[in-house]
Amino acid sequence: MVTTILSPCGILGYGFPEASLQKAMAQKPDAIIVDAGSTDAGPHKLGAGVAIVSRQAAGIDLKRLMTAAREAGIPLIIGSAGGSGARKHTLWTMDIIEDIAHEMNWQARVAVIYADIPIDAVRRARDEGRIEKMSPNVPDLTDEALAQTHGIVAQMGVEPILRALKEKPDIIVCGRAYDPAPFAAFGILRGHDPALCQHLGKILECGALCAEPGTTKDVMLGRLDDTGFEVWPADDSRRCTLTSVAAHTFYEKDHPTMLHGPGVRLDLSQCRFTQVSEGRIRVTGSRMLDTPYTIKLEGARLAAYRTFVLAGIRDPLLIACMDEVEREVVRSVDAYYGGLPAEVQINFYHYGKDAVMGSLEPTPVAGHEIGLMFEVIASTQEMANAVCASVRSTYLHYGYPGRKSTAGNLAFPFAPSDVPFGPVYAFSVYHLMHVDDPLAFFPMEIKEVGV
Amino acid sequence: MTRLCDMARVLRSKNSGPFEVTLDILLPDEASYLRVLHSGLLTKENVAALYHVPESWICTLATMDAAYGIKITMLRSISSGTVGDRDVYGAQQIAPLMNLMIP
């Protein structure tokens, strides 16, 4: 028994070459599976309920994948719909699919799996000691933090996706899912070793990133058999090598040979990687270890509002004393408001000196020009705007000792100079929850869409 | 002596979840991999000193022979994308390792 899976790209909406898709489809895959999720872009997508990619980009990719899947008569599975995989993101994806199905004159059967976790269930699990932090620096799950959190999602494992696959839908749209889970579920459904399925899923969820040259924007193929799996890129200009495939589990994971997921502890330390042909690598020896069943919870809360300014400094006299000038600017603005509220923050970032690494910067030395960004953080946008305007005008005209460039201290690239940013979010929930039933929090609906 | 930057095939940083940053050092062959490992320079203590963080913040220092790779994972002082964060993807935090001189 062999099972071939096509992964078009690392995130649905990132795009992939049409020629690669056609080449891959000619190899008769049994399913097209694509991950759409990530927390890379920070807590804003989950908190504000917006997608990672544009509706246009998701639509372009979905139309091509729906067309290919329909022509071949194979299922299309989408993981972590809309990026964050909350109900809002899942419905956004469904809406796009529905439009395309109409356009294609296709009545498609779609299984939708939601991944929203009721706050009450999380609070109860916390009180029963079934919650643990993902790392020690994750904030405590207090009642206050839960009340402020804009909805919680959890990464589903393979079980809810297997349940959906058994309904034989044309398309499965998963809410938030463990990235490898949609791939692994399909392999498991077909009777393959779950450890191999999980490892293959981990590789395929990034598109062609495990090839050389690596990219998330090209098509990869994976084929499971009775004793291992093989991976290869669809496009001839890329190839998988022993080290590129072995090294792939390094990417954005905390450990190179031990992967954790819902009901998954995958040990890759005994894996063997062999080259079967040019650009094609065979993997054996992935092992699954026993582990309690946990699901990873993700939630974001609104932390504050921000207004920021970008400006250049080219005056060496000011560059030499800008830290002192900024202390005086803050002191002056604080006095003007008769003492700013404690939650107001005024932060300066000096690009060209230490803006990227802050206190971690090994060489905090300024060059002849500084890219200055300053931000005001406050509890309302109005307050952030007001204080930022005061900081900007005070900085612009501040007369520091020895100043010669007396017409203004800052070169603004834009008018207006002040940019109201809107809300800033923070991950308030990033915890594991122990569950007895892997299906319990992931309800499924079957929908007929299109004509 | 060679700079780690000149030896490595890949030398990168990236979030591993929003509360951690992970540093990947991938060497091109077994000889250079063993040379870096045997230098004894990549210890939790040394990495903590290079990044000005407490040693307890270095949660993982692990190797994978098949990939000629070394991975170091550390806690973030501020989680990704919130107030005060400077690098949402954690993708520009490798510089302190680049100039490490390997005997």
XYZ file of C-alpha atoms in Angstrom:
554
model
C 0.000 0.000 0.000
C 1.404 3.384 -0.961
C -0.131 6.806 -0.391
C 1.048 9.929 -2.177
C 0.332 13.383 -0.757
C 0.784 16.701 -2.557
C 1.627 19.809 -0.526
C 1.444 22.910 -2.740
C 3.006 25.508 -0.412
C 3.811 26.379 3.187
C 0.823 28.651 3.752
C -2.345 28.695 1.669
C -2.201 32.025 -0.163
C 1.596 32.111 -0.521
C 1.270 30.793 -4.078
C 3.119 28.109 -6.090
C 4.169 27.711 -9.752
C 1.459 26.306 -12.013
C 4.035 24.077 -13.768
C 4.948 22.467 -10.424
C 1.303 21.763 -9.640
C 0.788 20.135 -13.051
C 3.957 18.024 -12.710
C 2.907 16.917 -9.245
C -0.657 16.100 -10.326
C 0.765 13.917 -13.114
C 2.252 11.727 -10.370
C -1.289 10.871 -9.245
C -1.399 12.012 -5.621
C -4.118 10.586 -3.374
C -4.789 13.920 -1.658
C -3.877 17.610 -1.794
C -3.188 18.911 1.690
C -2.188 22.456 2.594
C -1.446 24.158 5.875
C -2.765 27.696 6.269
C -1.691 28.387 9.831
C 1.025 30.100 11.810
C 1.572 32.144 14.951
C 4.707 33.662 13.367
C 3.130 37.021 12.667
C 2.360 37.591 16.348
C -0.872 37.731 18.374
C -2.629 40.336 16.213
C -4.151 37.903 13.671
C -5.818 35.820 16.365
C -6.728 38.794 18.568
C -8.194 40.952 15.813
C -9.730 38.011 13.922
C -7.964 38.764 10.635
C -6.268 36.405 8.181
C -2.543 36.088 7.422
C -3.010 36.336 3.661
C -5.368 38.502 1.625
C -8.735 37.191 0.454
C -7.429 37.581 -3.115
C -4.356 35.404 -2.479
C -6.324 32.714 -0.632
C -8.856 32.755 -3.493
C -6.209 32.345 -6.213
C -4.604 29.346 -4.467
C -7.923 27.770 -3.487
C -9.335 27.976 -7.008
C -6.283 26.232 -8.466
C -6.295 23.544 -5.766
C -10.064 22.978 -5.917
C -9.835 22.623 -9.703
C -6.948 20.133 -9.473
C -8.593 18.089 -6.703
C -11.932 17.940 -8.506
C -10.357 16.865 -11.818
C -8.394 14.095 -10.086
C -11.276 13.101 -7.816
C -9.142 13.397 -4.656
C -9.793 15.229 -1.383
C -8.468 18.698 -0.588
C -7.658 19.276 3.087
C -6.886 22.699 4.568
C -5.274 22.995 8.005
C -5.633 26.015 10.334
C -8.044 27.915 8.081
C -7.374 31.626 7.760
C -4.094 31.362 9.683
C -5.276 31.434 13.278
C -8.059 28.886 12.806
C -10.720 30.506 14.993
C -14.383 30.321 13.936
C -14.132 33.715 12.219
C -11.087 32.586 10.171
C -12.740 29.260 9.335
C -15.940 30.944 8.113
C -13.812 33.400 6.087
C -12.201 30.435 4.320
C -15.596 28.733 3.815
C -16.965 31.905 2.272
C -14.147 31.963 -0.304
C -14.630 28.252 -1.054
C -18.351 28.785 -1.536
C -17.765 31.599 -4.053
C -15.271 29.506 -6.013
C -17.538 26.424 -6.009
C -20.307 28.570 -7.527
C -17.914 29.894 -10.124
C -16.778 26.336 -10.944
C -20.359 25.126 -11.132
C -19.431 22.480 -8.565
C -21.614 21.202 -5.764
C -18.932 20.275 -3.257
C -19.337 18.434 0.029
C -17.273 20.226 2.663
C -16.519 19.025 6.194
C -15.762 21.924 8.525
C -14.056 21.309 11.871
C -14.074 24.134 14.404
C -11.337 24.574 16.992
C -12.679 27.200 19.412
C -12.423 26.320 23.083
C -14.986 27.790 25.510
C -13.341 29.995 28.162
C -15.347 28.142 30.843
C -13.837 24.811 29.801
C -10.349 26.286 30.099
C -11.113 27.765 33.515
C -12.478 24.414 34.711
C -9.413 22.567 33.402
C -7.182 25.101 35.163
C -9.025 24.604 38.452
C -8.686 20.828 38.056
C -4.934 21.102 37.437
C -5.143 20.003 33.784
C -3.373 23.083 32.372
C 0.372 23.644 32.012
C 2.408 26.485 30.528
C 4.275 25.926 27.276
C 7.336 27.663 28.776
C 8.069 29.282 32.147
C 7.783 32.831 30.698
C 4.165 32.331 29.581
C 1.821 34.522 31.684
C -0.380 32.950 34.359
C -3.882 31.930 33.334
C -5.641 34.233 35.784
C -9.379 34.949 35.721
C -8.503 38.477 34.619
C -6.349 37.215 31.734
C -9.128 34.824 30.650
C -11.743 37.575 30.788
C -9.580 39.803 28.573
C -8.807 37.083 26.022
C -10.561 37.420 22.649
C -11.463 33.755 22.247
C -9.232 30.704 22.581
C -8.390 28.154 19.904
C -6.656 24.812 20.296
C -4.568 22.831 17.842
C -6.503 19.704 16.896
C -4.757 16.374 16.479
C -5.434 13.708 13.850
C -8.605 12.337 15.463
C -11.105 15.077 14.456
C -9.680 15.032 10.910
C -9.973 11.224 10.710
C -13.617 11.533 11.735
C -14.151 14.034 8.907
C -12.265 11.880 6.364
C -14.599 8.958 7.099
C -17.487 11.100 5.769
C -15.643 11.130 2.396
C -16.090 14.875 1.755
C -14.583 16.649 -1.269
C -12.956 19.263 0.947
C -12.079 19.406 4.642
C -11.608 22.817 6.245
C -9.931 22.492 9.643
C -9.910 25.275 12.201
C -6.670 25.526 14.168
C -4.749 22.274 13.723
C -1.331 20.946 14.674
C 0.507 21.687 11.413
C 1.369 18.033 10.560
C -2.072 16.702 11.629
C -3.994 17.002 8.316
C -1.186 15.143 6.492
C -0.782 12.565 9.263
C -4.540 11.915 9.471
C -4.719 11.065 5.772
C -1.802 8.624 6.050
C -3.291 7.011 9.153
C -6.667 6.649 7.432
C -4.868 4.668 4.718
C -3.292 2.366 7.313
C 0.274 3.714 7.508
C 2.446 3.843 10.636
C 1.375 6.933 12.644
C 4.997 7.858 13.445
C 5.918 7.959 9.754
C 2.710 9.865 8.981
C 3.511 12.509 11.610
C 7.100 12.903 10.419
C 6.005 13.210 6.797
C 3.401 15.775 7.884
C 6.058 17.811 9.655
C 8.090 17.930 6.443
C 5.231 18.568 3.981
C 3.479 21.302 5.965
C 6.195 23.773 4.906
C 5.878 23.116 1.163
C 9.287 22.790 -0.504
C 11.221 24.279 2.420
C 13.046 20.986 3.012
C 14.432 21.017 -0.550
C 17.469 22.877 -1.851
C 16.986 25.666 -2.651
C 14.245 25.706 -0.039
C 11.028 27.697 -0.327
C 7.551 27.704 1.167
C 6.197 28.725 -2.252
C 6.598 25.516 -4.252
C 5.083 22.045 -4.459
C 6.354 18.982 -2.559
C 5.349 15.343 -2.798
C 5.536 12.677 -0.125
C 4.851 8.956 -0.513
C 4.185 6.624 2.408
C 4.651 2.872 2.120
C 4.782 -0.025 4.600
C 8.216 0.730 6.075
C 9.019 4.395 5.452
C 8.319 7.406 3.272
C 9.952 9.315 0.446
C 9.901 13.052 -0.243
C 10.807 14.982 -3.376
C 10.079 18.427 -4.853
C 7.818 18.712 -7.899
C 10.134 21.144 -9.661
C 13.399 19.787 -11.148
C 15.358 22.895 -10.165
C 15.098 21.827 -6.504
C 16.245 18.617 -4.871
C 16.024 17.017 -1.476
C 19.355 16.042 0.035
C 20.230 13.896 3.044
C 21.024 16.921 5.155
C 18.233 19.164 3.841
C 15.593 16.620 4.874
C 17.332 15.688 8.134
C 17.781 19.355 9.016
C 14.183 20.272 8.271
C 13.023 19.328 11.763
C 15.283 22.103 13.055
C 13.045 24.737 11.557
C 11.093 26.790 14.138
C 11.050 23.889 16.612
C 12.588 23.909 20.071
C 14.335 20.526 19.654
C 15.826 18.916 16.521
C 14.847 15.283 17.147
C 11.871 15.394 19.530
C 8.555 16.798 18.324
C 5.478 17.292 20.493
C 1.881 17.530 19.308
C -1.608 16.498 20.398
C -1.135 12.897 21.560
C 2.212 12.936 19.783
C 5.773 12.575 21.048
C 7.823 11.856 17.968
C 11.403 10.679 18.378
C 13.508 11.224 15.261
C 16.858 10.400 16.859
C 16.955 6.919 15.257
C 15.869 8.065 11.777
C 17.766 6.896 8.715
C 17.860 9.118 5.657
C 18.870 7.530 2.337
C 19.032 8.902 -1.157
C 16.898 6.782 -3.515
C 17.464 8.882 -6.627
C 18.561 12.391 -7.587
C 16.670 14.797 -5.345
C 14.589 12.101 -3.642
C 15.115 11.018 -0.013
C 13.767 7.995 1.854
C 13.144 8.201 5.604
C 12.754 5.284 8.007
C 12.983 4.858 11.775
C 10.665 7.649 12.997
C 9.262 6.477 16.334
C 6.261 7.462 18.420
C 6.676 7.464 22.215
C 3.867 7.340 24.784
C 2.629 10.707 25.980
C -0.471 12.061 27.732
C -3.025 13.595 25.349
C -2.767 17.375 25.467
C -3.998 20.116 23.148
C -2.163 23.415 22.779
C -4.333 26.439 23.582
C -3.721 29.828 21.949
C -5.384 33.082 22.921
C -4.680 36.787 22.538
C -5.796 39.835 24.493
C -5.769 43.516 23.659
C -2.746 44.925 25.497
C -2.761 48.623 24.567
C -2.967 51.174 21.737
C 0.046 52.539 19.869
C 0.958 55.629 17.866
C 4.389 55.778 16.244
C 6.676 58.077 14.251
C 9.482 57.279 11.809
C 12.223 59.882 11.409
C 15.860 60.117 10.375
C 18.658 61.819 12.300
C 21.691 62.937 10.262
C 23.169 65.527 12.649
C 26.259 63.990 14.322
C 25.975 66.413 17.244
C 22.511 65.061 18.047
C 23.490 61.407 17.405
C 26.231 61.833 19.993
C 23.742 62.849 22.702
C 20.378 61.412 21.582
C 19.907 59.187 24.644
C 20.206 62.227 26.919
C 17.948 64.311 24.630
C 15.299 61.580 24.739
C 15.368 61.455 28.542
C 14.792 65.230 28.572
C 11.998 64.979 25.976
C 10.182 62.382 28.107
C 10.671 64.471 31.242
C 9.284 67.552 29.487
C 6.232 65.727 28.044
C 5.508 64.119 31.400
C 5.599 67.549 33.076
C 3.343 69.028 30.373
C 0.640 66.456 31.160
C 1.098 66.971 34.895
C 2.432 63.415 35.222
C 1.483 60.776 32.620
C -0.609 57.751 33.703
C 1.572 54.796 34.705
C 0.429 52.656 31.755
C 1.736 55.164 29.198
C 5.058 54.082 27.681
C 7.307 56.150 25.443
C 9.868 53.940 23.680
C 12.683 54.978 21.323
C 14.288 52.600 18.809
C 17.540 53.573 17.064
C 17.912 51.677 13.789
C 21.586 51.778 12.870
C 22.595 51.313 16.495
C 20.669 48.733 18.549
C 16.992 48.733 17.508
C 16.853 45.072 16.442
C 18.444 43.475 19.504
C 18.031 46.125 22.205
C 19.985 45.252 25.319
C 21.199 42.023 23.641
C 23.111 44.003 20.970
C 26.821 43.117 21.114
C 27.935 46.253 19.187
C 25.662 49.212 20.048
C 27.587 51.743 17.956
C 25.862 54.456 15.924
C 26.885 55.229 12.350
C 26.571 58.586 10.561
C 22.770 58.289 10.335
C 20.075 56.946 12.668
C 16.695 55.561 11.714
C 14.578 56.668 14.642
C 11.273 55.068 15.486
C 9.421 56.102 18.586
C 6.134 54.838 19.865
C 3.685 55.851 22.539
C 1.749 53.046 24.192
C -1.452 53.986 26.033
C -4.808 52.574 27.071
C -6.690 54.459 24.348
C -5.785 55.480 20.793
C -6.682 59.100 21.592
C -4.215 59.193 24.489
C -1.494 57.529 22.407
C -2.051 60.072 19.603
C -1.972 63.043 21.980
C 1.178 62.024 23.821
C 2.923 61.002 20.590
C 2.236 64.443 19.086
C 3.789 66.047 22.164
C 6.842 63.778 22.007
C 7.285 64.501 18.306
C 7.058 68.285 18.612
C 9.250 68.355 21.712
C 11.920 66.142 20.097
C 11.801 68.127 16.845
C 12.524 71.438 18.548
C 14.480 70.352 21.606
C 17.446 72.700 22.204
C 20.174 70.458 23.566
C 23.500 71.950 24.732
C 25.839 72.613 21.793
C 23.053 72.417 19.194
C 23.854 74.176 15.892
C 21.108 72.790 13.646
C 18.498 74.995 15.283
C 15.667 74.592 12.735
C 14.715 71.021 13.652
C 16.172 67.742 14.915
C 14.241 65.174 12.864
C 13.852 64.355 9.144
C 10.320 62.987 8.682
C 9.831 60.865 5.562
C 6.060 61.300 5.639
C 3.420 63.934 6.274
C 1.606 63.417 8.520
C 4.430 62.100 10.656
C 2.383 60.408 13.376
C 0.870 56.994 12.556
C -2.016 55.781 14.733
C -1.345 52.035 14.783
C -4.496 50.797 16.505
C -4.637 48.014 19.083
C -1.602 46.000 20.146
C -2.297 42.420 21.216
C -0.392 39.971 23.403
C -0.499 36.193 23.629
C -2.311 35.710 26.935
C -2.883 31.975 26.505
C -0.186 29.596 25.293
C -0.796 26.537 27.412
C -1.293 22.799 27.162
C -4.620 21.362 28.285
C -4.899 17.685 29.193
C -8.013 16.125 27.632
C -9.584 12.657 27.808
C -11.336 12.808 24.446
C -9.345 14.145 21.442
C -12.658 14.873 19.643
C -14.440 16.720 22.424
C -13.616 20.306 21.492
C -13.578 19.988 17.720
C -17.173 19.777 16.398
C -17.715 18.967 12.727
C -20.353 20.105 10.250
C -20.956 18.782 6.748
C -22.003 21.465 4.267
C -23.008 21.331 0.632
C -21.629 24.404 -1.117
C -21.805 25.736 -4.664
C -24.475 24.959 -7.217
C 40.692 29.927 14.013
C 37.624 30.409 11.797
C 34.520 32.494 12.407
C 31.423 30.326 12.975
C 29.730 32.470 10.316
C 32.317 31.344 7.731
C 32.004 27.659 8.669
C 28.236 27.227 8.869
C 25.994 26.378 5.925
C 22.993 27.807 7.782
C 23.179 30.116 10.794
C 19.757 31.459 11.695
C 17.323 32.416 14.425
C 13.552 32.024 14.459
C 10.677 31.878 16.923
C 9.837 28.451 18.224
C 6.408 29.524 19.342
C 5.817 33.123 20.498
C 7.685 32.743 23.798
C 10.985 31.254 22.582
C 13.693 31.972 20.031
C 15.701 29.098 18.589
C 19.174 29.336 17.047
C 20.165 26.821 14.349
C 23.747 26.073 13.368
C 23.946 23.704 10.391
C 27.431 22.686 9.259
C 28.247 21.473 5.729
C 29.979 18.202 6.658
C 30.906 15.879 9.486
C 34.418 17.307 9.909
C 33.255 20.884 10.479
C 30.357 19.668 12.658
C 32.737 17.754 14.926
C 35.189 20.664 14.917
C 32.495 23.010 16.260
C 31.222 20.435 18.775
C 34.720 19.582 20.013
C 35.638 23.262 20.393
C 33.547 23.137 23.565
C 32.510 26.760 22.938
C 28.813 26.093 22.434
C 27.775 25.591 26.022
C 24.677 26.963 27.737
C 26.956 29.132 29.842
C 28.741 30.683 26.849
C 25.571 31.260 24.854
C 23.885 32.881 27.865
C 26.886 35.203 28.231
C 26.855 36.123 24.509
C 23.147 37.001 24.685
C 23.294 38.689 28.109
C 20.594 36.358 29.485
C 20.584 34.115 32.578
C 21.753 30.568 31.880
C 18.365 29.256 33.052
C 16.807 30.930 29.978
C 18.612 28.527 27.641
C 16.056 25.716 27.588
C 17.591 23.458 24.922
C 21.049 22.777 23.551
C 20.809 19.697 21.342
C 22.504 18.153 18.336
C 21.399 16.052 15.365
C 24.209 14.080 13.782
C 22.278 13.255 10.592
C 21.867 16.981 9.874
C 25.314 18.094 11.155
C 23.228 20.466 13.236
C 23.257 22.140 16.627
C 20.193 23.822 18.105
C 19.943 26.267 20.978
C 16.548 27.428 22.223
C 16.114 30.298 24.670
C 13.258 32.152 26.322
C 12.175 35.539 24.996
C 12.098 38.443 27.479
C 9.018 39.773 25.623
C 6.675 37.503 23.649
C 6.368 37.886 19.886
C 4.493 40.873 18.532
C 3.467 42.631 21.709
C 4.526 45.932 23.306
C 8.320 46.170 23.480
C 9.083 43.287 21.096
C 11.729 44.193 18.513
C 11.670 41.152 16.232
C 8.242 39.565 15.714
C 9.584 36.490 13.855
C 12.768 36.332 15.920
C 14.585 36.075 12.601
C 17.403 38.607 13.233
C 18.825 37.383 16.535
C 21.792 35.331 15.302
C 24.471 38.070 15.127
C 26.104 37.397 18.518
C 26.991 33.843 17.373
C 28.438 34.850 14.003
C 31.819 36.044 15.215
C 32.464 33.119 17.528
C 36.035 32.006 16.706
C 36.294 28.213 16.328
C 39.791 26.713 16.818
